[in-house]
Amino acid sequence: MLTNLLEYEFLRNTFLTGIIIGIIAPLLGAFVVVRRLSLIADALSHVTLAGIAFGLLLEKKTGAMLITPFYSGLGFSIIGSVIVERLRRVYTAFQELAIPIILSGGVGLSVIFISMANGFNTDLYNYLFGSVSAVSRHDLYSIIIIAIIVCTVIFLLYKELFLLSFDEEQAVVTGIHAKRIHFVFIVLTALVIAASIRIVGVLLVSALMTLPVAASIRIAKGFKQTIIYAIIYGETAVILGLVSGYYLEIPPGGTIVMLLILLLITTIVTKRVIENLKSRKHRLKTG
């Protein structure tokens, strides 16, 4: 595996992309989960699928790649994130309605564009479930730029994002411009989703943002610790998933997700066992 990794450029691109995604997806996912917006990743991933299908349709109808499916998916994802934020302002009392609205629109557009392109092909299949060989050098450069943007913004706005995530009313009172921060946050989410589709696929990208956080919450003693543990879980699943996907010749997306679920179950069971042992020792001491 190491020999092939050094020999083939597409494998280097894929593993570098995987390492990057394993950091930024759980990093942003921690804020997504705390803000109870876990389904936003699903909604935007389906909008991204519509953009990818649109890019493939353009390529098929024109015979030339005017815009790659990756960039068309990225564009649709950003537009979708803006629409979500607008809808959340329209339905102030029912902000969660924005998610099913945009998700339904994404699915509808995907069906239309895929039908116009005469159904599924290998490229679309790779975008749906991820691929070990799908990451080009240009994709890698784009994902690096996205990662730099995400990490920089989170570093600069960490205090504001933290306060808005846990106590929005208090954050507004302290002078934080909530609407601007919400907008920046939702656009960052769209960028991370678009960056992750090459590795885990459109249909499974939300799992990489939420499952590592779900596992880390069970053992972390603070928010920063939650982020650190989530990144460790994410990196572990991505690296093992890519390796197994390479050797088994299967899309890595499904393997990554199942590894994350296994890590989540292991974490829950282990913590439960430790808690039972502690309570038993306590009863023995007091008894």
PDB file of C-alpha atoms in Angstrom:
ATOM      1  CA  MET A   1       0.000   0.000   0.000  1.00  0.00           C
ATOM      2  CA  LEU A   2       2.775   2.430   0.932  1.00  0.00           C
ATOM      3  CA  THR A   3       4.619   1.635  -2.303  1.00  0.00           C
ATOM      4  CA  ASN A   4       1.500   2.299  -4.366  1.00  0.00           C
ATOM      5  CA  LEU A   5       0.837   5.470  -2.391  1.00  0.00           C
ATOM      6  CA  LEU A   6       4.248   6.815  -3.339  1.00  0.00           C
ATOM      7  CA  GLU A   7       3.943   5.626  -6.932  1.00  0.00           C
ATOM      8  CA  TYR A   8       0.446   6.747  -7.948  1.00  0.00           C
ATOM      9  CA  GLU A   9      -0.558  10.388  -7.835  1.00  0.00           C
ATOM     10  CA  PHE A  10      -4.286   9.693  -7.513  1.00  0.00           C
ATOM     11  CA  LEU A  11      -3.680   7.716  -4.312  1.00  0.00           C
ATOM     12  CA  ARG A  12      -1.601  10.540  -2.844  1.00  0.00           C
ATOM     13  CA  ASN A  13      -4.328  13.011  -3.750  1.00  0.00           C
ATOM     14  CA  THR A  14      -6.999  10.817  -2.176  1.00  0.00           C
ATOM     15  CA  PHE A  15      -5.143  10.243   1.098  1.00  0.00           C
ATOM     16  CA  LEU A  16      -4.157  13.891   1.468  1.00  0.00           C
ATOM     17  CA  THR A  17      -7.772  14.857   0.821  1.00  0.00           C
ATOM     18  CA  GLY A  18      -8.935  12.262   3.339  1.00  0.00           C
ATOM     19  CA  ILE A  19      -6.619  13.622   6.032  1.00  0.00           C
ATOM     20  CA  ILE A  20      -7.863  17.166   5.390  1.00  0.00           C
ATOM     21  CA  ILE A  21     -11.527  16.158   5.374  1.00  0.00           C
ATOM     22  CA  GLY A  22     -10.983  14.104   8.526  1.00  0.00           C
ATOM     23  CA  ILE A  23     -10.065  17.362  10.252  1.00  0.00           C
ATOM     24  CA  ILE A  24     -12.464  19.989   8.900  1.00  0.00           C
ATOM     25  CA  ALA A  25     -15.642  17.861   8.773  1.00  0.00           C
ATOM     26  CA  PRO A  26     -15.670  16.915  12.513  1.00  0.00           C
ATOM     27  CA  LEU A  27     -14.319  20.373  13.400  1.00  0.00           C
ATOM     28  CA  LEU A  28     -17.314  22.116  11.871  1.00  0.00           C
ATOM     29  CA  GLY A  29     -19.574  19.204  12.768  1.00  0.00           C
ATOM     30  CA  ALA A  30     -19.069  19.932  16.468  1.00  0.00           C
ATOM     31  CA  PHE A  31     -20.726  23.328  16.010  1.00  0.00           C
ATOM     32  CA  VAL A  32     -23.425  21.831  13.771  1.00  0.00           C
ATOM     33  CA  VAL A  33     -24.384  19.221  16.371  1.00  0.00           C
ATOM     34  CA  VAL A  34     -24.341  21.642  19.309  1.00  0.00           C
ATOM     35  CA  ARG A  35     -26.587  24.031  17.380  1.00  0.00           C
ATOM     36  CA  ARG A  36     -29.004  21.145  16.663  1.00  0.00           C
ATOM     37  CA  LEU A  37     -28.562  21.516  12.912  1.00  0.00           C
ATOM     38  CA  SER A  38     -27.406  17.969  12.194  1.00  0.00           C
ATOM     39  CA  LEU A  39     -29.859  17.565   9.305  1.00  0.00           C
ATOM     40  CA  ILE A  40     -28.509  20.663   7.549  1.00  0.00           C
ATOM     41  CA  ALA A  41     -25.669  18.543   6.184  1.00  0.00           C
ATOM     42  CA  ASP A  42     -28.175  16.142   4.603  1.00  0.00           C
ATOM     43  CA  ALA A  43     -30.104  19.007   3.054  1.00  0.00           C
ATOM     44  CA  LEU A  44     -27.049  20.700   1.570  1.00  0.00           C
ATOM     45  CA  SER A  45     -25.585  17.389   0.383  1.00  0.00           C
ATOM     46  CA  HIS A  46     -28.704  16.795  -1.732  1.00  0.00           C
ATOM     47  CA  VAL A  47     -28.408  20.307  -3.160  1.00  0.00           C
ATOM     48  CA  THR A  48     -24.775  19.509  -3.930  1.00  0.00           C
ATOM     49  CA  LEU A  49     -25.935  16.365  -5.737  1.00  0.00           C
ATOM     50  CA  ALA A  50     -28.189  18.546  -7.889  1.00  0.00           C
ATOM     51  CA  GLY A  51     -25.186  20.706  -8.767  1.00  0.00           C
ATOM     52  CA  ILE A  52     -23.074  17.673  -9.630  1.00  0.00           C
ATOM     53  CA  ALA A  53     -25.839  16.254 -11.834  1.00  0.00           C
ATOM     54  CA  PHE A  54     -26.143  19.672 -13.505  1.00  0.00           C
ATOM     55  CA  GLY A  55     -22.413  19.721 -14.228  1.00  0.00           C
ATOM     56  CA  LEU A  56     -22.544  16.210 -15.702  1.00  0.00           C
ATOM     57  CA  LEU A  57     -25.577  17.223 -17.777  1.00  0.00           C
ATOM     58  CA  LEU A  58     -23.760  20.253 -19.181  1.00  0.00           C
ATOM     59  CA  GLU A  59     -20.771  18.095 -20.050  1.00  0.00           C
ATOM     60  CA  LYS A  60     -22.970  15.570 -21.834  1.00  0.00           C
ATOM     61  CA  LYS A  61     -25.081  18.094 -23.759  1.00  0.00           C
ATOM     62  CA  THR A  62     -22.275  20.423 -24.824  1.00  0.00           C
ATOM     63  CA  GLY A  63     -19.544  17.820 -25.270  1.00  0.00           C
ATOM     64  CA  ALA A  64     -17.146  20.073 -23.378  1.00  0.00           C
ATOM     65  CA  MET A  65     -16.439  20.461 -19.670  1.00  0.00           C
ATOM     66  CA  LEU A  66     -17.495  24.092 -19.200  1.00  0.00           C
ATOM     67  CA  ILE A  67     -17.479  23.588 -15.446  1.00  0.00           C
ATOM     68  CA  THR A  68     -16.477  20.440 -13.580  1.00  0.00           C
ATOM     69  CA  PRO A  69     -19.148  18.648 -11.513  1.00  0.00           C
ATOM     70  CA  PHE A  70     -17.107  19.393  -8.378  1.00  0.00           C
ATOM     71  CA  TYR A  71     -17.335  23.145  -8.900  1.00  0.00           C
ATOM     72  CA  SER A  72     -20.970  23.070 -10.012  1.00  0.00           C
ATOM     73  CA  GLY A  73     -21.754  21.066  -6.865  1.00  0.00           C
ATOM     74  CA  LEU A  74     -19.804  23.588  -4.795  1.00  0.00           C
ATOM     75  CA  GLY A  75     -21.738  26.459  -6.355  1.00  0.00           C
ATOM     76  CA  PHE A  76     -25.116  24.821  -5.755  1.00  0.00           C
ATOM     77  CA  SER A  77     -24.129  24.026  -2.178  1.00  0.00           C
ATOM     78  CA  ILE A  78     -23.254  27.656  -1.437  1.00  0.00           C
ATOM     79  CA  ILE A  79     -26.468  28.887  -3.080  1.00  0.00           C
ATOM     80  CA  GLY A  80     -28.427  26.313  -1.082  1.00  0.00           C
ATOM     81  CA  SER A  81     -26.808  27.490   2.151  1.00  0.00           C
ATOM     82  CA  VAL A  82     -27.812  31.094   1.410  1.00  0.00           C
ATOM     83  CA  ILE A  83     -31.403  30.002   0.711  1.00  0.00           C
ATOM     84  CA  VAL A  84     -31.488  28.017   3.979  1.00  0.00           C
ATOM     85  CA  GLU A  85     -30.424  31.083   5.934  1.00  0.00           C
ATOM     86  CA  ARG A  86     -33.040  33.220   4.156  1.00  0.00           C
ATOM     87  CA  LEU A  87     -35.763  30.691   4.904  1.00  0.00           C
ATOM     88  CA  ARG A  88     -34.737  30.572   8.557  1.00  0.00           C
ATOM     89  CA  ARG A  89     -35.375  34.314   8.702  1.00  0.00           C
ATOM     90  CA  VAL A  90     -38.763  33.971   6.972  1.00  0.00           C
ATOM     91  CA  TYR A  91     -39.918  31.196   9.321  1.00  0.00           C
ATOM     92  CA  THR A  92     -38.550  32.682  12.531  1.00  0.00           C
ATOM     93  CA  ALA A  93     -40.875  30.590  14.716  1.00  0.00           C
ATOM     94  CA  PHE A  94     -40.310  27.396  12.702  1.00  0.00           C
ATOM     95  CA  GLN A  95     -36.711  27.667  11.523  1.00  0.00           C
ATOM     96  CA  GLU A  96     -36.336  23.885  11.139  1.00  0.00           C
ATOM     97  CA  LEU A  97     -38.716  24.081   8.137  1.00  0.00           C
ATOM     98  CA  ALA A  98     -35.858  25.474   6.050  1.00  0.00           C
ATOM     99  CA  ILE A  99     -34.112  22.095   6.093  1.00  0.00           C
ATOM    100  CA  PRO A 100     -36.868  19.889   4.575  1.00  0.00           C
ATOM    101  CA  ILE A 101     -37.695  22.629   2.062  1.00  0.00           C
ATOM    102  CA  ILE A 102     -34.152  22.840   0.704  1.00  0.00           C
ATOM    103  CA  LEU A 103     -33.684  19.055   0.940  1.00  0.00           C
ATOM    104  CA  SER A 104     -36.836  18.460  -1.135  1.00  0.00           C
ATOM    105  CA  GLY A 105     -35.721  21.018  -3.686  1.00  0.00           C
ATOM    106  CA  GLY A 106     -32.296  19.402  -3.946  1.00  0.00           C
ATOM    107  CA  VAL A 107     -33.775  15.938  -4.474  1.00  0.00           C
ATOM    108  CA  GLY A 108     -36.231  17.269  -7.069  1.00  0.00           C
ATOM    109  CA  LEU A 109     -33.533  19.031  -9.065  1.00  0.00           C
ATOM    110  CA  SER A 110     -31.275  15.973  -8.828  1.00  0.00           C
ATOM    111  CA  VAL A 111     -33.962  13.722 -10.294  1.00  0.00           C
ATOM    112  CA  ILE A 112     -34.606  16.175 -13.135  1.00  0.00           C
ATOM    113  CA  PHE A 113     -30.947  16.658 -14.062  1.00  0.00           C
ATOM    114  CA  ILE A 114     -30.105  12.950 -13.761  1.00  0.00           C
ATOM    115  CA  SER A 115     -33.086  12.055 -15.980  1.00  0.00           C
ATOM    116  CA  MET A 116     -32.080  14.663 -18.566  1.00  0.00           C
ATOM    117  CA  ALA A 117     -28.583  13.174 -18.560  1.00  0.00           C
ATOM    118  CA  ASN A 118     -30.118   9.729 -19.266  1.00  0.00           C
ATOM    119  CA  GLY A 119     -29.566   8.237 -15.839  1.00  0.00           C
ATOM    120  CA  PHE A 120     -26.586   7.192 -13.742  1.00  0.00           C
ATOM    121  CA  ASN A 121     -23.035   6.720 -14.957  1.00  0.00           C
ATOM    122  CA  THR A 122     -19.738   5.881 -13.318  1.00  0.00           C
ATOM    123  CA  ASP A 123     -18.892   9.512 -12.522  1.00  0.00           C
ATOM    124  CA  LEU A 124     -22.190  10.099 -10.744  1.00  0.00           C
ATOM    125  CA  TYR A 125     -21.821   6.824  -8.837  1.00  0.00           C
ATOM    126  CA  ASN A 126     -18.414   7.979  -7.578  1.00  0.00           C
ATOM    127  CA  TYR A 127     -19.889  11.268  -6.411  1.00  0.00           C
ATOM    128  CA  LEU A 128     -22.725   9.467  -4.627  1.00  0.00           C
ATOM    129  CA  PHE A 129     -20.607   7.027  -2.629  1.00  0.00           C
ATOM    130  CA  GLY A 130     -17.042   8.329  -2.868  1.00  0.00           C
ATOM    131  CA  SER A 131     -14.075   6.878  -4.709  1.00  0.00           C
ATOM    132  CA  VAL A 132     -10.425   6.123  -4.034  1.00  0.00           C
ATOM    133  CA  SER A 133      -9.450   7.326  -7.504  1.00  0.00           C
ATOM    134  CA  ALA A 134     -11.757  10.310  -7.988  1.00  0.00           C
ATOM    135  CA  VAL A 135      -9.601  13.119  -6.542  1.00  0.00           C
ATOM    136  CA  SER A 136      -7.618  15.082  -9.113  1.00  0.00           C
ATOM    137  CA  ARG A 137      -4.775  17.461  -8.343  1.00  0.00           C
ATOM    138  CA  HIS A 138      -7.043  20.457  -9.012  1.00  0.00           C
ATOM    139  CA  ASP A 139      -9.642  19.030  -6.608  1.00  0.00           C
ATOM    140  CA  LEU A 140      -6.931  18.623  -3.972  1.00  0.00           C
ATOM    141  CA  TYR A 141      -5.833  22.239  -4.370  1.00  0.00           C
ATOM    142  CA  SER A 142      -9.444  23.414  -4.071  1.00  0.00           C
ATOM    143  CA  ILE A 143      -9.986  21.321  -0.943  1.00  0.00           C
ATOM    144  CA  ILE A 144      -6.777  22.693   0.612  1.00  0.00           C
ATOM    145  CA  ILE A 145      -8.030  26.242  -0.009  1.00  0.00           C
ATOM    146  CA  ILE A 146     -11.414  25.351   1.525  1.00  0.00           C
ATOM    147  CA  ALA A 147      -9.680  23.839   4.570  1.00  0.00           C
ATOM    148  CA  ILE A 148      -7.572  26.968   5.056  1.00  0.00           C
ATOM    149  CA  ILE A 149     -10.684  29.154   4.842  1.00  0.00           C
ATOM    150  CA  VAL A 150     -12.637  26.979   7.293  1.00  0.00           C
ATOM    151  CA  CYS A 151      -9.838  26.723   9.864  1.00  0.00           C
ATOM    152  CA  THR A 152      -9.020  30.441   9.634  1.00  0.00           C
ATOM    153  CA  VAL A 153     -12.629  31.557  10.060  1.00  0.00           C
ATOM    154  CA  ILE A 154     -13.236  29.183  12.984  1.00  0.00           C
ATOM    155  CA  PHE A 155     -10.030  30.373  14.655  1.00  0.00           C
ATOM    156  CA  LEU A 156     -10.979  34.032  14.231  1.00  0.00           C
ATOM    157  CA  LEU A 157     -14.665  33.614  15.132  1.00  0.00           C
ATOM    158  CA  TYR A 158     -14.389  30.816  17.688  1.00  0.00           C
ATOM    159  CA  LYS A 159     -15.693  32.918  20.577  1.00  0.00           C
ATOM    160  CA  GLU A 160     -18.666  34.176  18.570  1.00  0.00           C
ATOM    161  CA  LEU A 161     -19.541  30.726  17.210  1.00  0.00           C
ATOM    162  CA  PHE A 162     -19.198  29.201  20.683  1.00  0.00           C
ATOM    163  CA  LEU A 163     -21.521  31.738  22.298  1.00  0.00           C
ATOM    164  CA  LEU A 164     -24.095  31.518  19.504  1.00  0.00           C
ATOM    165  CA  SER A 165     -24.056  27.736  19.700  1.00  0.00           C
ATOM    166  CA  PHE A 166     -24.749  27.544  23.432  1.00  0.00           C
ATOM    167  CA  ASP A 167     -26.601  30.773  24.267  1.00  0.00           C
ATOM    168  CA  GLU A 168     -27.699  32.870  21.301  1.00  0.00           C
ATOM    169  CA  GLU A 169     -29.619  35.414  23.385  1.00  0.00           C
ATOM    170  CA  GLN A 170     -26.598  36.113  25.585  1.00  0.00           C
ATOM    171  CA  ALA A 171     -24.398  36.366  22.487  1.00  0.00           C
ATOM    172  CA  VAL A 172     -26.679  39.005  20.961  1.00  0.00           C
ATOM    173  CA  VAL A 173     -26.734  40.948  24.234  1.00  0.00           C
ATOM    174  CA  THR A 174     -22.915  41.039  24.266  1.00  0.00           C
ATOM    175  CA  GLY A 175     -22.968  42.703  20.834  1.00  0.00           C
ATOM    176  CA  ILE A 176     -22.324  39.773  18.506  1.00  0.00           C
ATOM    177  CA  HIS A 177     -23.940  40.228  15.083  1.00  0.00           C
ATOM    178  CA  ALA A 178     -25.849  36.941  15.014  1.00  0.00           C
ATOM    179  CA  LYS A 179     -27.149  37.175  11.433  1.00  0.00           C
ATOM    180  CA  ARG A 180     -23.697  37.669   9.947  1.00  0.00           C
ATOM    181  CA  ILE A 181     -22.195  34.861  11.982  1.00  0.00           C
ATOM    182  CA  HIS A 182     -25.065  32.538  11.044  1.00  0.00           C
ATOM    183  CA  PHE A 183     -24.503  33.360   7.368  1.00  0.00           C
ATOM    184  CA  VAL A 184     -20.754  32.728   7.589  1.00  0.00           C
ATOM    185  CA  PHE A 185     -21.361  29.476   9.458  1.00  0.00           C
ATOM    186  CA  ILE A 186     -23.851  28.106   6.937  1.00  0.00           C
ATOM    187  CA  VAL A 187     -21.537  28.960   4.020  1.00  0.00           C
ATOM    188  CA  LEU A 188     -18.662  27.177   5.788  1.00  0.00           C
ATOM    189  CA  THR A 189     -20.905  24.135   6.165  1.00  0.00           C
ATOM    190  CA  ALA A 190     -21.625  24.209   2.435  1.00  0.00           C
ATOM    191  CA  LEU A 191     -17.899  24.388   1.632  1.00  0.00           C
ATOM    192  CA  VAL A 192     -17.061  21.434   3.885  1.00  0.00           C
ATOM    193  CA  ILE A 193     -19.851  19.320   2.392  1.00  0.00           C
ATOM    194  CA  ALA A 194     -18.704  20.087  -1.143  1.00  0.00           C
ATOM    195  CA  ALA A 195     -15.104  19.270  -0.191  1.00  0.00           C
ATOM    196  CA  SER A 196     -16.059  15.948   1.420  1.00  0.00           C
ATOM    197  CA  ILE A 197     -18.083  14.452  -1.413  1.00  0.00           C
ATOM    198  CA  ARG A 198     -15.040  13.101  -3.250  1.00  0.00           C
ATOM    199  CA  ILE A 199     -14.143  10.857  -0.304  1.00  0.00           C
ATOM    200  CA  VAL A 200     -17.398   9.788   1.362  1.00  0.00           C
ATOM    201  CA  GLY A 201     -19.898  10.697  -1.341  1.00  0.00           C
ATOM    202  CA  VAL A 202     -22.911  12.993  -1.348  1.00  0.00           C
ATOM    203  CA  LEU A 203     -25.272  10.564   0.349  1.00  0.00           C
ATOM    204  CA  LEU A 204     -22.948   9.829   3.291  1.00  0.00           C
ATOM    205  CA  VAL A 205     -21.210  13.154   3.880  1.00  0.00           C
ATOM    206  CA  SER A 206     -23.432  14.153   6.815  1.00  0.00           C
ATOM    207  CA  ALA A 207     -22.236  11.074   8.726  1.00  0.00           C
ATOM    208  CA  LEU A 208     -18.643  12.330   8.671  1.00  0.00           C
ATOM    209  CA  MET A 209     -19.768  15.589  10.248  1.00  0.00           C
ATOM    210  CA  THR A 210     -22.021  14.142  12.945  1.00  0.00           C
ATOM    211  CA  LEU A 211     -20.954  10.597  13.926  1.00  0.00           C
ATOM    212  CA  PRO A 212     -17.467  11.543  15.195  1.00  0.00           C
ATOM    213  CA  VAL A 213     -19.079  14.265  17.300  1.00  0.00           C
ATOM    214  CA  ALA A 214     -21.730  11.859  18.587  1.00  0.00           C
ATOM    215  CA  ALA A 215     -18.975   9.539  19.787  1.00  0.00           C
ATOM    216  CA  SER A 216     -16.764  12.252  21.265  1.00  0.00           C
ATOM    217  CA  ILE A 217     -19.640  13.815  23.231  1.00  0.00           C
ATOM    218  CA  ARG A 218     -19.888  10.603  25.255  1.00  0.00           C
ATOM    219  CA  ILE A 219     -16.372  10.933  26.660  1.00  0.00           C
ATOM    220  CA  ALA A 220     -15.393  14.613  26.339  1.00  0.00           C
ATOM    221  CA  LYS A 221     -15.421  16.901  29.373  1.00  0.00           C
ATOM    222  CA  GLY A 222     -15.626  20.158  27.433  1.00  0.00           C
ATOM    223  CA  PHE A 223     -16.326  21.595  23.988  1.00  0.00           C
ATOM    224  CA  LYS A 224     -12.697  21.871  22.900  1.00  0.00           C
ATOM    225  CA  GLN A 225     -12.117  18.307  24.012  1.00  0.00           C
ATOM    226  CA  THR A 226     -15.178  17.291  21.995  1.00  0.00           C
ATOM    227  CA  ILE A 227     -13.609  18.807  18.887  1.00  0.00           C
ATOM    228  CA  ILE A 228     -10.265  17.062  19.478  1.00  0.00           C
ATOM    229  CA  TYR A 229     -11.836  13.648  20.051  1.00  0.00           C
ATOM    230  CA  ALA A 230     -14.151  14.116  17.060  1.00  0.00           C
ATOM    231  CA  ILE A 231     -11.178  14.806  14.788  1.00  0.00           C
ATOM    232  CA  ILE A 232      -9.390  11.703  16.126  1.00  0.00           C
ATOM    233  CA  TYR A 233     -12.475   9.577  15.439  1.00  0.00           C
ATOM    234  CA  GLY A 234     -12.891  11.122  12.000  1.00  0.00           C
ATOM    235  CA  GLU A 235      -9.272  10.637  10.973  1.00  0.00           C
ATOM    236  CA  THR A 236      -9.266   7.033  12.193  1.00  0.00           C
ATOM    237  CA  ALA A 237     -12.370   6.154  10.192  1.00  0.00           C
ATOM    238  CA  VAL A 238     -11.252   7.992   7.041  1.00  0.00           C
ATOM    239  CA  ILE A 239      -7.773   6.429   6.919  1.00  0.00           C
ATOM    240  CA  LEU A 240      -8.998   2.905   7.669  1.00  0.00           C
ATOM    241  CA  GLY A 241     -11.908   3.377   5.268  1.00  0.00           C
ATOM    242  CA  LEU A 242      -9.662   4.479   2.417  1.00  0.00           C
ATOM    243  CA  VAL A 243      -7.230   1.618   2.987  1.00  0.00           C
ATOM    244  CA  SER A 244     -10.013  -0.983   3.108  1.00  0.00           C
ATOM    245  CA  GLY A 245     -11.717   0.618   0.116  1.00  0.00           C
ATOM    246  CA  TYR A 246      -8.478   0.358  -1.862  1.00  0.00           C
ATOM    247  CA  TYR A 247      -7.868  -3.292  -1.040  1.00  0.00           C
ATOM    248  CA  LEU A 248     -11.493  -4.442  -1.263  1.00  0.00           C
ATOM    249  CA  GLU A 249     -12.125  -2.333  -4.391  1.00  0.00           C
ATOM    250  CA  ILE A 250     -15.293  -0.814  -2.957  1.00  0.00           C
ATOM    251  CA  PRO A 251     -16.397   2.810  -2.511  1.00  0.00           C
ATOM    252  CA  PRO A 252     -14.757   4.132   0.680  1.00  0.00           C
ATOM    253  CA  GLY A 253     -17.821   6.113   1.773  1.00  0.00           C
ATOM    254  CA  GLY A 254     -19.762   3.153   3.098  1.00  0.00           C
ATOM    255  CA  THR A 255     -16.724   1.709   4.861  1.00  0.00           C
ATOM    256  CA  ILE A 256     -15.937   5.025   6.541  1.00  0.00           C
ATOM    257  CA  VAL A 257     -19.503   5.386   7.805  1.00  0.00           C
ATOM    258  CA  MET A 258     -19.663   1.821   9.146  1.00  0.00           C
ATOM    259  CA  LEU A 259     -16.326   2.306  10.917  1.00  0.00           C
ATOM    260  CA  LEU A 260     -17.690   5.488  12.510  1.00  0.00           C
ATOM    261  CA  ILE A 261     -20.783   3.616  13.690  1.00  0.00           C
ATOM    262  CA  LEU A 262     -18.564   0.869  15.100  1.00  0.00           C
ATOM    263  CA  LEU A 263     -16.454   3.471  16.929  1.00  0.00           C
ATOM    264  CA  LEU A 264     -19.624   5.105  18.250  1.00  0.00           C
ATOM    265  CA  ILE A 265     -21.043   1.815  19.555  1.00  0.00           C
ATOM    266  CA  THR A 266     -17.680   0.865  21.077  1.00  0.00           C
ATOM    267  CA  THR A 267     -17.460   4.235  22.834  1.00  0.00           C
ATOM    268  CA  ILE A 268     -21.003   3.994  24.222  1.00  0.00           C
ATOM    269  CA  VAL A 269     -20.558   0.416  25.437  1.00  0.00           C
ATOM    270  CA  THR A 270     -17.119   1.094  26.935  1.00  0.00           C
ATOM    271  CA  LYS A 271     -18.358   4.123  28.843  1.00  0.00           C
ATOM    272  CA  ARG A 272     -21.368   2.190  30.106  1.00  0.00           C
ATOM    273  CA  VAL A 273     -19.122  -0.636  31.348  1.00  0.00           C
ATOM    274  CA  ILE A 274     -16.775   1.826  33.079  1.00  0.00           C
ATOM    275  CA  GLU A 275     -19.706   3.603  34.738  1.00  0.00           C
ATOM    276  CA  ASN A 276     -21.152   0.292  35.962  1.00  0.00           C
ATOM    277  CA  LEU A 277     -17.790  -0.731  37.421  1.00  0.00           C
ATOM    278  CA  LYS A 278     -17.434   2.610  39.181  1.00  0.00           C
ATOM    279  CA  SER A 279     -20.961   2.429  40.621  1.00  0.00           C
ATOM    280  CA  ARG A 280     -20.341  -1.150  41.778  1.00  0.00           C
ATOM    281  CA  LYS A 281     -17.108  -0.128  43.546  1.00  0.00           C
ATOM    282  CA  HIS A 282     -18.934   2.790  45.137  1.00  0.00           C
ATOM    283  CA  ARG A 283     -21.680   0.505  46.445  1.00  0.00           C
ATOM    284  CA  LEU A 284     -19.097  -1.905  47.841  1.00  0.00           C
ATOM    285  CA  LYS A 285     -17.323   0.916  49.672  1.00  0.00           C
ATOM    286  CA  THR A 286     -20.522   2.393  51.086  1.00  0.00           C
ATOM    287  CA  GLY A 287     -21.970  -1.056  51.840  1.00  0.00           C
TER     288      GLY A 287
END
